[in-house]
XYZ file of C-alpha atoms in Angstrom:
395
model
C 2.577 8.212 -33.371
C 3.563 11.380 -31.556
C 6.988 11.941 -30.075
C 7.128 10.907 -26.423
C 7.280 14.043 -24.264
C 10.220 14.271 -21.884
C 10.718 15.933 -18.514
C 13.586 16.319 -16.076
C 11.319 16.279 -12.983
C 13.099 14.386 -10.204
C 10.445 11.958 -8.970
C 12.523 11.002 -5.935
C 13.564 14.480 -4.826
C 11.107 14.487 -1.930
C 8.783 12.264 0.076
C 6.396 15.153 0.798
C 3.020 14.093 -0.551
C 1.916 17.595 -1.511
C 5.076 18.089 -3.557
C 4.582 14.689 -5.158
C 0.970 15.487 -6.072
C 2.175 18.670 -7.750
C 4.711 16.606 -9.700
C 1.964 14.212 -10.788
C -0.169 17.156 -11.943
C 2.715 18.515 -13.980
C 3.327 15.102 -15.530
C -0.334 14.688 -16.483
C -0.197 18.061 -18.214
C 2.897 16.999 -20.139
C 1.310 13.789 -21.396
C -0.325 10.461 -20.627
C 3.074 8.802 -21.099
C 6.176 10.827 -20.248
C 9.834 9.905 -20.664
C 11.949 10.284 -17.496
C 15.583 10.263 -18.720
C 16.991 10.433 -15.203
C 15.325 7.113 -14.374
C 15.550 5.661 -17.883
C 11.838 4.975 -17.610
C 8.437 5.960 -18.968
C 5.909 7.323 -16.461
C 2.252 6.541 -17.165
C 0.399 9.422 -15.585
C -3.342 9.489 -16.364
C -6.131 7.260 -15.107
C -7.231 5.667 -18.392
C -3.703 4.799 -19.482
C -2.601 3.558 -16.040
C -5.631 1.276 -15.843
C -4.988 0.001 -19.373
C -1.357 -0.783 -18.553
C -2.260 -2.588 -15.321
C -4.858 -4.634 -17.191
C -2.357 -5.735 -19.868
C 0.033 -8.111 -18.111
C 1.114 -9.527 -21.482
C 2.512 -6.234 -22.789
C 3.729 -4.882 -19.462
C 5.407 -7.638 -17.488
C 6.418 -7.837 -13.829
C 8.778 -10.784 -14.006
C 11.840 -8.569 -14.518
C 11.232 -6.756 -11.256
C 8.893 -3.978 -10.196
C 11.232 -1.305 -8.832
C 14.152 0.889 -9.876
C 16.869 -0.991 -7.996
C 18.316 -3.648 -10.306
C 19.776 -5.753 -7.476
C 16.478 -5.849 -5.601
C 14.620 -6.582 -8.832
C 16.817 -9.628 -9.305
C 16.298 -10.735 -5.714
C 12.482 -10.588 -5.770
C 11.975 -12.207 -9.177
C 9.626 -15.140 -8.855
C 7.560 -13.678 -6.021
C 3.891 -12.869 -6.561
C 4.554 -9.177 -7.193
C 7.482 -9.882 -9.535
C 6.197 -12.712 -11.705
C 3.876 -13.194 -14.653
C 1.306 -15.823 -15.586
C 1.379 -18.768 -15.443
C 3.889 -18.620 -12.552
C 2.033 -15.739 -10.934
C -1.288 -17.575 -11.110
C 0.284 -20.620 -9.486
C 1.719 -18.567 -6.620
C -1.581 -16.775 -6.058
C -3.386 -20.127 -5.986
C -1.196 -21.201 -3.073
C -2.034 -18.139 -0.978
C -5.503 -17.446 -2.330
C -7.461 -19.911 -0.185
C -6.387 -18.085 2.971
C -7.590 -14.745 1.599
C -10.992 -15.663 0.167
C -13.994 -13.540 1.182
C -15.375 -16.513 3.143
C -12.203 -16.886 5.189
C -11.905 -13.154 5.784
C -15.570 -12.862 6.796
C -15.063 -15.617 9.352
C -12.525 -13.408 11.125
C -14.484 -10.161 10.893
C -15.662 -10.170 14.518
C -12.184 -11.068 15.753
C -10.727 -8.103 13.855
C -13.539 -5.826 15.044
C -12.784 -6.753 18.647
C -9.107 -5.969 18.152
C -10.096 -2.573 16.718
C -12.437 -1.798 19.622
C -9.793 -2.752 22.187
C -7.131 -0.658 20.475
C -9.392 2.370 20.145
C -10.472 2.145 23.800
C -6.820 2.091 24.804
C -5.738 5.105 22.747
C -8.826 7.145 23.597
C -8.098 6.615 27.278
C -4.692 8.245 26.718
C -6.217 11.090 24.674
C -2.956 12.470 23.264
C -1.010 9.899 21.257
C 1.601 9.541 18.571
C -0.804 8.359 15.930
C 1.562 6.343 13.733
C 3.090 4.002 16.299
C 0.152 3.847 18.704
C -2.695 3.482 16.205
C -1.755 3.324 12.510
C 0.935 0.672 12.918
C -0.661 -1.000 15.924
C -3.853 -1.989 14.085
C -2.328 -4.117 11.284
C 0.289 -5.437 13.710
C -2.546 -6.781 15.864
C -4.023 -8.617 12.863
C -1.548 -9.549 10.132
C 1.107 -11.589 11.981
C -1.621 -13.851 13.400
C -3.342 -14.002 10.015
C -0.118 -15.195 8.401
C 0.659 -17.553 11.279
C 3.914 -15.950 12.458
C 5.402 -16.741 15.879
C 5.645 -14.222 18.699
C 9.391 -13.749 18.416
C 10.702 -10.731 16.519
C 7.263 -9.141 16.221
C 8.748 -5.881 17.438
C 10.945 -5.903 14.310
C 8.364 -6.788 11.673
C 7.171 -3.290 10.881
C 10.676 -1.889 10.521
C 11.496 -4.724 8.144
C 8.339 -4.036 6.151
C 9.243 -0.374 5.660
C 12.666 -1.013 4.199
C 11.319 -3.371 1.537
C 9.184 -0.734 -0.152
C 11.832 1.966 0.188
C 14.371 -0.285 -1.543
C 12.182 -0.446 -4.647
C 13.300 3.098 -5.432
C 16.784 4.170 -6.520
C 19.757 3.922 -4.162
C 19.683 6.626 -1.457
C 21.488 7.473 1.759
C 18.980 5.135 3.461
C 20.102 2.122 1.411
C 22.834 0.830 3.797
C 20.362 0.751 6.698
C 17.724 -0.806 4.463
C 20.110 -3.553 3.374
C 20.988 -4.317 6.993
C 17.309 -4.607 7.950
C 16.507 -6.646 4.830
C 19.241 -9.145 5.693
C 17.741 -9.646 9.151
C 14.294 -10.100 7.638
C 15.527 -12.682 5.139
C 17.332 -14.591 7.875
C 14.229 -14.651 10.078
C 11.944 -15.839 7.292
C 14.404 -18.525 6.201
C 14.391 -19.777 9.784
C 10.590 -19.812 9.850
C 10.441 -21.880 6.681
C 13.266 -24.247 7.625
C 11.894 -24.896 11.126
C 8.201 -24.764 10.103
C 7.802 -22.159 12.809
C 4.327 -21.087 11.706
C 0.820 -21.733 13.009
C -1.002 -24.799 11.619
C -3.694 -23.873 9.110
C -2.292 -20.382 8.518
C -1.387 -18.756 5.194
C 2.318 -19.408 5.760
C 1.520 -23.020 6.656
C -0.391 -23.331 3.385
C 2.729 -22.183 1.516
C 4.902 -24.802 3.227
C 2.357 -27.546 2.528
C 2.273 -26.501 -1.131
C 6.057 -26.893 -1.185
C 5.697 -30.346 0.430
C 3.408 -31.353 -2.456
C 5.862 -30.007 -5.021
C 3.483 -27.255 -6.150
C 6.116 -24.575 -5.529
C 9.851 -24.850 -4.802
C 10.596 -24.826 -1.073
C 13.173 -22.074 -1.524
C 10.373 -19.707 -2.555
C 8.631 -19.881 0.811
C 10.746 -17.315 2.723
C 10.372 -14.728 -0.031
C 6.640 -15.388 -0.251
C 6.332 -14.827 3.506
C 7.967 -11.414 3.043
C 5.949 -10.778 -0.106
C 2.704 -10.749 1.863
C 3.891 -9.436 5.218
C 5.424 -6.136 4.127
C 2.662 -4.659 1.957
C -0.114 -5.873 4.271
C 1.436 -4.010 7.184
C 2.713 -0.832 5.609
C -0.033 0.161 3.198
C -2.789 -0.356 5.789
C -0.838 1.648 8.357
C -0.317 4.398 5.789
C -4.072 4.568 5.132
C -4.823 4.811 8.867
C -2.294 7.610 9.269
C -3.923 9.542 6.461
C -7.323 8.904 8.042
C -6.176 10.721 11.185
C -4.748 13.706 9.320
C -7.539 13.991 6.739
C -10.280 14.105 9.359
C -8.310 16.264 11.782
C -8.125 18.812 8.977
C -11.819 18.301 8.070
C -13.768 18.027 11.335
C -17.021 18.783 9.523
C -16.636 15.635 7.432
C -15.925 13.512 10.528
C -19.075 14.894 12.172
C -21.044 14.133 9.013
C -19.661 10.601 8.841
C -20.611 10.009 12.471
C -24.172 10.833 11.403
C -23.929 8.498 8.385
C -21.829 5.487 9.476
C -23.235 3.434 6.605
C -20.820 5.413 4.410
C -17.693 3.896 5.960
C -17.150 1.803 2.809
C -17.319 4.946 0.681
C -14.925 6.640 3.092
C -12.356 3.869 2.683
C -12.505 4.095 -1.115
C -12.148 7.872 -1.036
C -9.321 7.741 1.477
C -7.314 5.289 -0.650
C -8.024 7.358 -3.782
C -7.213 10.690 -2.195
C -4.064 9.585 -0.361
C -2.932 6.500 -2.250
C -0.528 4.634 0.057
C 1.643 3.301 -2.773
C 2.934 5.279 -5.755
C 2.974 2.332 -8.172
C 5.043 -0.712 -9.119
C 7.052 -0.572 -12.336
C 6.776 -2.983 -15.270
C 8.835 -3.740 -18.393
C 7.449 -3.483 -21.929
C 7.543 -6.978 -23.440
C 7.305 -5.558 -26.973
C 6.828 -2.221 -28.688
C 3.490 -0.918 -27.411
C 1.250 2.021 -28.176
C -0.239 3.853 -25.237
C -1.494 7.386 -24.827
C -0.737 8.176 -28.453
C 2.983 7.304 -28.226
C 5.168 4.237 -28.707
C 6.907 2.641 -25.742
C 9.863 0.548 -26.977
C 10.401 -3.088 -26.109
C 12.496 -3.526 -22.951
C 11.649 -0.090 -21.535
C 10.810 0.171 -17.858
C 7.399 1.763 -17.384
C 5.948 3.221 -14.203
C 2.142 3.206 -13.969
C 1.654 5.917 -11.361
C -1.494 4.793 -9.586
C -1.175 7.672 -7.126
C -1.294 10.105 -10.064
C -4.171 8.263 -11.723
C -6.200 8.571 -8.546
C -5.869 12.368 -8.701
C -6.517 12.644 -12.458
C -8.888 15.548 -13.193
C -10.010 13.736 -16.353
C -11.500 10.991 -14.216
C -12.550 12.682 -10.974
C -14.373 15.978 -10.502
C -12.527 18.131 -7.952
C -9.877 15.411 -7.785
C -7.802 17.279 -5.198
C -10.689 17.507 -2.760
C -11.599 14.846 -0.187
C -15.267 13.877 -0.003
C -16.207 10.776 1.972
C -19.503 10.569 0.049
C -17.789 10.249 -3.349
C -17.352 6.435 -3.175
C -14.828 6.051 -6.029
C -15.233 2.289 -6.366
C -12.967 2.197 -9.432
C -9.936 3.831 -7.801
C -6.586 2.120 -8.418
C -5.183 2.342 -4.896
C -5.269 -1.452 -4.526
C -3.894 -1.990 -8.014
C -5.857 -3.534 -10.860
C -5.829 -6.618 -13.045
C -3.714 -9.703 -12.462
C -1.596 -7.955 -9.844
C -4.460 -6.393 -7.919
C -3.772 -6.535 -4.180
C -4.468 -10.070 -2.952
C -4.859 -8.890 0.626
C -7.178 -5.965 0.013
C -10.107 -7.851 1.545
C -8.268 -8.089 4.860
C -7.193 -4.436 4.627
C -10.782 -3.331 4.026
C -12.025 -5.325 7.024
C -9.312 -3.778 9.214
C -10.130 -0.261 8.062
C -13.873 -0.842 8.334
C -13.531 -2.142 11.892
C -11.199 0.632 12.998
C -13.260 3.471 11.536
C -16.447 2.146 13.141
C -14.681 1.879 16.494
C -13.402 5.450 16.140
C -16.849 6.728 15.129
C -18.319 5.240 18.294
C -15.664 6.705 20.581
C -14.123 9.847 19.071
C -15.864 13.197 18.754
C -13.025 14.735 16.770
C -9.294 14.568 16.050
C -7.023 17.492 16.901
C -3.457 17.681 15.659
C -1.181 18.767 18.504
C 1.788 19.363 16.219
C 2.828 19.060 12.605
C 2.740 15.515 11.208
C 6.159 14.273 10.101
C 6.329 12.716 6.660
C 8.220 9.425 6.419
C 11.133 9.269 4.013
C 10.197 6.481 1.610
C 10.790 6.245 -2.123
C 7.565 4.430 -2.973
C 5.097 4.812 -0.100
C 3.102 7.900 0.839
C 3.003 7.786 4.632
C 3.822 9.512 7.911
C 6.565 8.857 10.450
C 4.801 10.732 13.271
C 1.333 12.178 13.831
C 0.888 14.000 17.158
C -2.862 13.932 17.708
C -5.469 14.283 20.433
C -8.487 11.983 20.289
C -11.362 13.869 21.900
C -13.718 11.278 23.378
C -17.396 11.636 22.526
C -18.455 11.765 26.157
C -15.794 14.410 26.844
C -16.622 16.785 24.016
């Protein structure tokens, strides 16, 4: 086995996606597996090796936490994202029935109507702040109802979602605020579980009923609520934000897509490949493993960088170019293997509905200022996108 290459690149020096993509490129050049002494971790950088690691939940386990913050790792152990089979399979079986293709299809028209209403509203205003008024608004109109959450505190849900992903990274100057928001979120979700303050027949109701039957411990329910709420809000919103910027910068591709709306599915896959919302959850090596021609020692924290894999030149021709016709169906933006995103079906329906509504109503997107990148350790997203939506009948 070769010696593991090492680099002193600071993977948390910036949230700027262009700078991060340059870091990923440098890492891929260094090796498929690269030691990061500053994080005491091994980055997995290339597509083939990232996919192999995600597929091998026996060698690379999630039950010891999936971030770089040891306290948070301890707190989230035993949730779906931070557990291993058979516990993970049990937890997914509790939530799974509410996320099956049949259930999601049954709500497709409802979601499409929400998308049409939202798009009509923002197009009527023309100039909007694209993150709050569109990117965040779309999943917020769908996910809380899907999970069965009450009306109270809905204005706080997205803020709570953002801090959860940011806390997966190392401690930063944002940590005190994140801890304050996380405490409020935990309190709210404990109240929901204790008071059964969820809609009958919803996903959260299914969790509580599973606890009633003794399938899962009741104390897991609040964390499981958070487990599904945060990622389902933030990653979808991130994708919508990138949709606005990508097509504002490529008006020719938006015009072409308007002429070929059947390629919306391809567009979603390319969008999630090109601007992967999430950088990648960490794992821990359960034993000495061989990957990418090197040995990763037992107990080492590994970081399969899905965002890097999705830009790997070894896998994708012209990987740094966006092409809505590419249809990269094997991208890793929704994860892969046992821990593949359970809610990706809902996310795809949301994105499909929103893009179709925009195609029907918007001639083009025009940035009216520079988008502001959100400071987040693990998510690639925007804080603000000043944009003008030029209506088709006004072009």
